[in-house]
Every structure is written in structure tokens, then in C-alpha cells.
Short mmCIF file of C-alpha atoms and ligand atoms in Angstrom, two decimals:
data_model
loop_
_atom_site.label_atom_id
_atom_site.label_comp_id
_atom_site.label_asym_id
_atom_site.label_seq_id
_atom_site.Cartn_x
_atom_site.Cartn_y
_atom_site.Cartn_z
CA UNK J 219 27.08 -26.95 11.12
CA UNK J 220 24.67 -24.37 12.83
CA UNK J 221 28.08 -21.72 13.24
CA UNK J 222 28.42 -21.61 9.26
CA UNK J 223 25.41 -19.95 9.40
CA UNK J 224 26.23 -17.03 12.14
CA UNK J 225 28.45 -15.29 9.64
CA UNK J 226 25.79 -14.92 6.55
CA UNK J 227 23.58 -13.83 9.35
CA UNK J 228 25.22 -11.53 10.22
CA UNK J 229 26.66 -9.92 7.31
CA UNK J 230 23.16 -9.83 6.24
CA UNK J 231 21.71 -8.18 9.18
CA UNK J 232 24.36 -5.29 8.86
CA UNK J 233 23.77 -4.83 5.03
CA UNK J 234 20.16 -4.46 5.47
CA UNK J 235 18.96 -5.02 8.98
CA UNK J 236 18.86 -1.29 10.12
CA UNK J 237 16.93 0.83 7.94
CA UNK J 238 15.37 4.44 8.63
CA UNK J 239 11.49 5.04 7.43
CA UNK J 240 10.35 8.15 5.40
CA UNK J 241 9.60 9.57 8.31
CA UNK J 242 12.92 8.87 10.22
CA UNK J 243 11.70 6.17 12.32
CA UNK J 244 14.37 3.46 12.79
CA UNK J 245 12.73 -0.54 11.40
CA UNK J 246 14.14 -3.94 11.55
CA UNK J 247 14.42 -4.84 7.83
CA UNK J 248 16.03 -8.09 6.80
CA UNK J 249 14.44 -9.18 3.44
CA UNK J 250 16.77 -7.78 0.62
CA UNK J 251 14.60 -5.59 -1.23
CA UNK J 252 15.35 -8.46 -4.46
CA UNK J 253 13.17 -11.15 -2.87
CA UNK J 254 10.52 -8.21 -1.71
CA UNK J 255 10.02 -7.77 -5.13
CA UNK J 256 9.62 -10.96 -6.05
CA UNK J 257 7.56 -11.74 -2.94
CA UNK J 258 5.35 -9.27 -4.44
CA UNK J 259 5.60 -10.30 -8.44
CA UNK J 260 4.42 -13.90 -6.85
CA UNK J 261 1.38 -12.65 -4.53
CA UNK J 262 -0.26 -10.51 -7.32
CA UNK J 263 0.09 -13.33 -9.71
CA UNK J 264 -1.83 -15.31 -7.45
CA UNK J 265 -4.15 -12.35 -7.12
CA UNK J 266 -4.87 -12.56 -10.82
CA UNK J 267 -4.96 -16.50 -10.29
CA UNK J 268 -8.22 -16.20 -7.92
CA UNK J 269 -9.69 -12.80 -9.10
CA UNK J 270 -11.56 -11.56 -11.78
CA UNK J 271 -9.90 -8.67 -13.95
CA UNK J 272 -12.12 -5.75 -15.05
CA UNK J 273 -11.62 -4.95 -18.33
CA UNK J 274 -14.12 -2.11 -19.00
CA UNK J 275 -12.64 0.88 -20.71
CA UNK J 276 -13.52 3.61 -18.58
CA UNK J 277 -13.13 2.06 -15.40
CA UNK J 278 -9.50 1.23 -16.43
CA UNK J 279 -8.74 4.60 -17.62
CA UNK J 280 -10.10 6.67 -14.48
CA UNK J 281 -7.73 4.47 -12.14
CA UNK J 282 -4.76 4.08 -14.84
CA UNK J 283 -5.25 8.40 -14.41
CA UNK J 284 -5.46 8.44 -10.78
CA UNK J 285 -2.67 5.66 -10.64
CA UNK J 286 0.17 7.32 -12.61
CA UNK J 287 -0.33 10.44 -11.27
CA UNK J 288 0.88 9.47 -8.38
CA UNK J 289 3.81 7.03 -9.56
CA UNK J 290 5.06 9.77 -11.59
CA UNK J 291 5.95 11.31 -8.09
CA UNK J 292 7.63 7.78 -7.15
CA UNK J 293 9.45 7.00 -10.16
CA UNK J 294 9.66 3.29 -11.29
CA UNK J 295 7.36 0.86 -13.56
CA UNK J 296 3.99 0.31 -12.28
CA UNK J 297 1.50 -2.02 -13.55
CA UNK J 298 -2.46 -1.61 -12.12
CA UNK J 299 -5.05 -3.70 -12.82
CA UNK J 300 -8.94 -3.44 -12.26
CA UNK J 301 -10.40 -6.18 -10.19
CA UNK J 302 -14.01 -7.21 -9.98
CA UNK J 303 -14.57 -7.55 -6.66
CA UNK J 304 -17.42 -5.84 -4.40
CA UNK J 305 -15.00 -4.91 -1.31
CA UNK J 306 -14.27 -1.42 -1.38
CA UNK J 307 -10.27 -2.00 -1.23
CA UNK J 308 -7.42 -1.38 -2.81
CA UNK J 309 -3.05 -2.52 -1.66
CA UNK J 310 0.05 -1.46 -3.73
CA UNK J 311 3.35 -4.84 -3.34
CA UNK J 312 7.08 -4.49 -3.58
CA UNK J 313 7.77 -4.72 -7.58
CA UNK J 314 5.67 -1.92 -8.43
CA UNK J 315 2.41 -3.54 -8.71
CA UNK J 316 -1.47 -1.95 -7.63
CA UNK J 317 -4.82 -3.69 -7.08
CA UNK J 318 -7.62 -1.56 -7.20
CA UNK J 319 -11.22 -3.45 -6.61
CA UNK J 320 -13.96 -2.01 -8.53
CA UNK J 321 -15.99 -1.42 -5.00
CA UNK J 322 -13.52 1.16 -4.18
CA UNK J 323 -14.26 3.04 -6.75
CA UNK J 324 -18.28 3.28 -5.69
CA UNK J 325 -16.49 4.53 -2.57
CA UNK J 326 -14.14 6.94 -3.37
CA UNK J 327 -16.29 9.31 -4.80
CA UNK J 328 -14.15 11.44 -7.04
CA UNK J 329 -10.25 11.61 -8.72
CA UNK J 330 -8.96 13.25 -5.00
CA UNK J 331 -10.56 10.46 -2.46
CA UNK J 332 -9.19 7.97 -4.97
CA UNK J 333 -5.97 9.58 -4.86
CA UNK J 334 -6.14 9.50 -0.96
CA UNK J 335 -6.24 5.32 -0.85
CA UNK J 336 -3.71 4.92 -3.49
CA UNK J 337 -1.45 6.77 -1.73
CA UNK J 338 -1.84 5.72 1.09
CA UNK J 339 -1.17 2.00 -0.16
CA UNK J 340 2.11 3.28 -2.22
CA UNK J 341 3.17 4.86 0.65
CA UNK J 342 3.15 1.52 2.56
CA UNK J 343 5.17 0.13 -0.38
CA UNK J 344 7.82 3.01 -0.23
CA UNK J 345 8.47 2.65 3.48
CA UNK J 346 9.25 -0.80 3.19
CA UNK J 347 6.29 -1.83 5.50
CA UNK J 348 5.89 -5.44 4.30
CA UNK J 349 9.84 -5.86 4.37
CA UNK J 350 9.25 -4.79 8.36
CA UNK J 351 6.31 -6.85 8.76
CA UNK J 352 8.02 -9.84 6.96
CA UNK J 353 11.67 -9.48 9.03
CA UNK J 354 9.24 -9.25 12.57
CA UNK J 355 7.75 -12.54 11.62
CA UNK J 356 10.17 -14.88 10.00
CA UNK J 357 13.76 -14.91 11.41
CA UNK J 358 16.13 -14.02 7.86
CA UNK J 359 16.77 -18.21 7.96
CA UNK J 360 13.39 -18.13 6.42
CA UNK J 361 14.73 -16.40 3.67
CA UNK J 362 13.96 -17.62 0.17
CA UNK J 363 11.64 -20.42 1.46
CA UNK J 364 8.99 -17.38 2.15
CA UNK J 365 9.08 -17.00 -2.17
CA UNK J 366 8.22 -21.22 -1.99
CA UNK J 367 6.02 -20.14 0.43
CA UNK J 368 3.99 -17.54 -2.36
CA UNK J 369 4.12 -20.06 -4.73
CA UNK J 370 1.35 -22.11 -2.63
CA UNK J 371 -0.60 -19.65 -1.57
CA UNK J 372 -3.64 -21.84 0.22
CA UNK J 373 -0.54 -23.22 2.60
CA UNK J 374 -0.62 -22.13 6.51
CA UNK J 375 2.95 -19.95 5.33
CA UNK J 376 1.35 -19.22 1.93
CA UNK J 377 -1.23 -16.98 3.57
CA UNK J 378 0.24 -15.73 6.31
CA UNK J 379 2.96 -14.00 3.56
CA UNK J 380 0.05 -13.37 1.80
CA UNK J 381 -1.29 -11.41 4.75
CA UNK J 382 2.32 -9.91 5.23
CA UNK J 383 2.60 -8.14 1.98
CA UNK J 384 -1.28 -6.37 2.98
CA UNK J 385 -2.78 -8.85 1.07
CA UNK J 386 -4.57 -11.28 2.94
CA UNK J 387 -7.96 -10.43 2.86
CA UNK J 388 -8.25 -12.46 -0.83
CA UNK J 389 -7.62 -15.27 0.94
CA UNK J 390 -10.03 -14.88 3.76
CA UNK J 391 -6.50 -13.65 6.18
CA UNK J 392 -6.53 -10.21 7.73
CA UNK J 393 -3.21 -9.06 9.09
CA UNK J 394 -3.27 -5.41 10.14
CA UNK J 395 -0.60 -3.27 9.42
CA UNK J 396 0.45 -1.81 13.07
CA UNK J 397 -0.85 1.71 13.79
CA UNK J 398 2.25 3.12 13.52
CA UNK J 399 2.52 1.59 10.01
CA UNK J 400 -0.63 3.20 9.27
CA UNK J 401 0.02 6.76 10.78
CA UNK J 402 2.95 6.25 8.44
CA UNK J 403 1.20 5.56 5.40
CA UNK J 404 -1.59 8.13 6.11
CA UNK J 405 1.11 11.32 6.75
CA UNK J 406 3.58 9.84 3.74
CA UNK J 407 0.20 9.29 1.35
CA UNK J 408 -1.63 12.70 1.98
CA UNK J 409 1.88 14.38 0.82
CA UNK J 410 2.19 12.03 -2.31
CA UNK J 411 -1.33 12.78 -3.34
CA UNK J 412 -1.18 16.45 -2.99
CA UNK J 413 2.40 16.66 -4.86
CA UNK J 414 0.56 14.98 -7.82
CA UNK J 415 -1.80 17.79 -7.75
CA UNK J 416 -4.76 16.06 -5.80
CA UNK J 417 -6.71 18.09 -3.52
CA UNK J 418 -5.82 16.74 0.19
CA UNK J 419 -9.09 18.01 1.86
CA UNK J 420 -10.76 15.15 0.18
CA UNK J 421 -8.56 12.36 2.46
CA UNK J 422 -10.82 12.96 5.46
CA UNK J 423 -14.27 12.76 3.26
CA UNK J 424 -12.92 9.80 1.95
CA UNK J 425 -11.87 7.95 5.00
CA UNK J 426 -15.76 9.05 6.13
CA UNK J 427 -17.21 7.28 3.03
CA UNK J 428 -14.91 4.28 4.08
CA UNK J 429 -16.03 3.92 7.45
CA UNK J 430 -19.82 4.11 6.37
CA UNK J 431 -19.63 1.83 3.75
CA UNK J 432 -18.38 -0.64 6.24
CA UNK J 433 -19.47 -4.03 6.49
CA UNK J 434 -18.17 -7.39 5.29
CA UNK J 435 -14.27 -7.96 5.23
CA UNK J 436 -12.69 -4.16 6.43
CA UNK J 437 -10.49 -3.62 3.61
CA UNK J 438 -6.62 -3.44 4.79
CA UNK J 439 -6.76 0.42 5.50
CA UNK J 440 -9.43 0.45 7.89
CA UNK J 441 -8.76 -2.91 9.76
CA UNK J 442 -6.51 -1.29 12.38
CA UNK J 443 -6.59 1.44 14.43
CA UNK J 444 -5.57 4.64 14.57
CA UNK J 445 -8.83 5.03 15.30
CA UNK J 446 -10.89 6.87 13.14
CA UNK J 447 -11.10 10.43 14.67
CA UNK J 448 -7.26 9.90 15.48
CA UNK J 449 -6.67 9.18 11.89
CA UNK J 450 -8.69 12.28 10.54
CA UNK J 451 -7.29 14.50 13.33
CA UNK J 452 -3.67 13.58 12.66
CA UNK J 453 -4.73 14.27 8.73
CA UNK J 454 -5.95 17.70 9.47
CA UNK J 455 -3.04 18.30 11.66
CA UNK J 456 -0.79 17.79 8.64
CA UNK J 457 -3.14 19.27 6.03
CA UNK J 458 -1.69 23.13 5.71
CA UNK J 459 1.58 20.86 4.80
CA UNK J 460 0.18 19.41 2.16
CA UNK J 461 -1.97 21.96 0.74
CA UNK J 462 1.19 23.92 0.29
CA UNK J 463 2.57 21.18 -1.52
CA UNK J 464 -0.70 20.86 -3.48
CA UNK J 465 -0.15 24.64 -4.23
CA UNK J 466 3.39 24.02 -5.49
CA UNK J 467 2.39 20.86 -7.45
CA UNK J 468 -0.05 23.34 -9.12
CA UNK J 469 2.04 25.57 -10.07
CA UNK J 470 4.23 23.73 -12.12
CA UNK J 471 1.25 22.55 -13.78
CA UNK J 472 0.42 19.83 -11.92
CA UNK J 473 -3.32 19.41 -12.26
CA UNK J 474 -4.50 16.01 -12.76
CA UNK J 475 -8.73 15.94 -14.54
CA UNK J 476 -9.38 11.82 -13.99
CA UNK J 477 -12.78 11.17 -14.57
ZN1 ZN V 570 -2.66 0.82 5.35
#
């Protein structure tokens, strides 16, 4: 019975089990970017399930401004919703779908630092980080039972996918992205912000505010290391990059005014 298997596995593994990051880093990806999707769909419907939505006006508009600004650069359908919820977080799933809590936002102090965390979660979506975290995990057997999985989201495999996808910490499950992830994410984001016109200078302010504001549950983007100087070092390091690209973004008109 077991050696019908071998073949799907197989197959399966060579359509999609050697993928290449953004930044040319080879990852084990076994989930076909279909059930991603849905793996994502699922979690923030669960989201929704257990949090409250914020449905104030200008709170909306500010992150709908902030949010699109830098979709546009990613192309797809994206929906973003306001939650009301005190931890200063934010995540971005497979399926084109963003959370942003209304503590980030007493964070991030203006349209740039915002800009910095919402790339930096899109980024994780675009290098197929949860697909990577997902294939380490579960062997590809696991397959479609990881959707079942979603659909019970207080079960032991509910919440660890939960964690998976970077979203955990609403149901009291941190899994850390690994530090390369996050170097990843940081590099990829800082470029996405500044080529929808965002000023880049404000990611290392921002991940300063972050790191003050502390306390409680660490929101996904500061509960691993890089450390903290590495993080801003390797940000600075990359900064005349992006500033260029900021420049360019400018240039062709490029100049986002969220408030
Ligand atoms: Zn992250």
C-alpha cells in the first residue's frame, strides 16, 4: 500500500520541492502554493472569528493608504482589515490577506515606520516563508489534513499551523520565523517600502519604537533574533540601496501622503 504513495511523493517534491528565495537562497517548499492560500483564507477567518474589527474611518483609511501602496508594488488582490487589539503587531498570509492591530499604529509613528512593518510582513508572504516553515514541519503526507487542521484552530495541529503561517500569537502560540527568515524579510521589506515611495531611514526608528514599547506578547517581528543592533546594522548596510530606489520611486511620481 505504502509504495503507491512514493510516486505522488515524489512527483510532488520535484514540481515544487526546490524553490529559490528573493534573495537566491535555495528552500525546501512542498505545500502547492493552492493550499497556501487557502491555509491562509482559513487562518484569517479564524482571526476575524476571535478578534475584534476596527471600524473607525480614519484609522481604516491611514492603513488602507499605507497598505496599497505597497501591494501596488506586488500586484494581486489584497484585503486589510483593522483589528482592535492593544499588541503593537501586524502579519500579512498566503491569499493576499493583512492584519494590522490598532497598537501598531500607536507604534509606528508616521506613514514610513508603518510602511517599514508592512513590508516587512509582505515580504515574508512573497518569499514563501510559511510554505518553508510549513514543508520543515509536516512531511507533504500531511498535505490537505493541515487545511482540516485550520478549520479547528484551538486543536494541538490547529495552532501549531496557526503559528506556521506567523500567526500564532492570537492564540497564545509564538513560533519565530528563523533569523534567516527574518534577515530576509527585513532586506526584501526595506526595498518594497522605498519602491512605493516610503522613506527607508524611518525602518531603523521604527524597529527602536518597537523594541521600547516592548512588553507583553513580542509581536512576530521582534520575537527572534537577528538581534536588534544586527537587524538595524544590516538595515543601514542596505540603506543607500534603497534610498536610490526611493529616489527612483519618486521620480515617477511615487509619493505616497497617508495620514
Ligand atoms: Zn518577520
Amino acid at each position: 500500500m505504502h509504495r503507491c504513495l512514493i510516486p505522488t511523493l515524489i512527483s510532488l517534491a520535484l514540481l515544487t520541492g526546490c524553490a529559490t528565495s528573493p534573495t537566491g537562497r535555495s528552500q525546501l517548499v512542498l505545500m502547492p502554493e493552492s493550499e497556501m492560500k487557502q491555509m491562509g483564507l482559513q487562518a484569517f477567518t479564524n482571526i476575524k472569528k476571535e478578534t475584534p474589527v476596527d471600524r473607525d474611518t480614519n484609522a481604516n483609511r491611514y492603513v488602507d493608504c499605507v497598505a496599497n501602496a505597497i501591494t501596488r508594488e506586488v500586484g494581486g488582490n489584497w484585503e486589510v482589515v483593522v483589528f482592535k487589539d492593544d499588541d503593537a503587531n501586524a502579519f500579512a498570509l498566503p491569499g493576499g490577506k493583512i492584519g494590522v492591530n490598532t497598537g501598531l499604529l500607536k507604534v509606528a509613528e508616521n506613514q514610513d515606520q508603518l510602511a517599514t512593518v508592512l513590508g516587512h510582513e509582505v515580504a515574508h508572504v512573497l518569499s514563501n516563508h510559511s510554505n518553508e516553515r510549513v514543508s520543515q514541519t509536516f512531511a507533504v503526507q500531511q498535505g490537505l489534513g493541515l487545511i482540516n487542521a485550520l478549520a479547528s484552530p484551538q486543536s494541538g495541529t490547529g495552532q501549531t499551523v496557526m503559528g506556521l503561517l506567523g500567526v500564532g500569537a492570537q492564540y497564545g502560540i509564538l513560533m519565530p520565523y528563523s533569523r534567516i527568515q527574518e534577515s530576509e524579510a527585513d532586506l526584501l521589506g526595506l526595498d518594497l517600502m522605498a519602491k512605493a515611495g516610503f522613506n527607508p531611514q524611518e525602518s531603523t526608528v521604527l524597529w527602536r519604537n518597537m523594541e521600547r514599547a516592548g512588553g507583553g506578547q513580542p509581536p512576530e517581528f521582534l520575537s527572534t533574533h537577528p538581534s536588534h543592533g544586527t537587524r538595524i546594522s544590516s538595515l543601514r548596510a542596505h540603506m543607500p540601496v534603497a534610498l536610490r530606489l526611493q529616489q527612483q520611486a519618486r521620480e515617477r511620481g511615487k509619493r505616497p501622503a497617508c495620514k
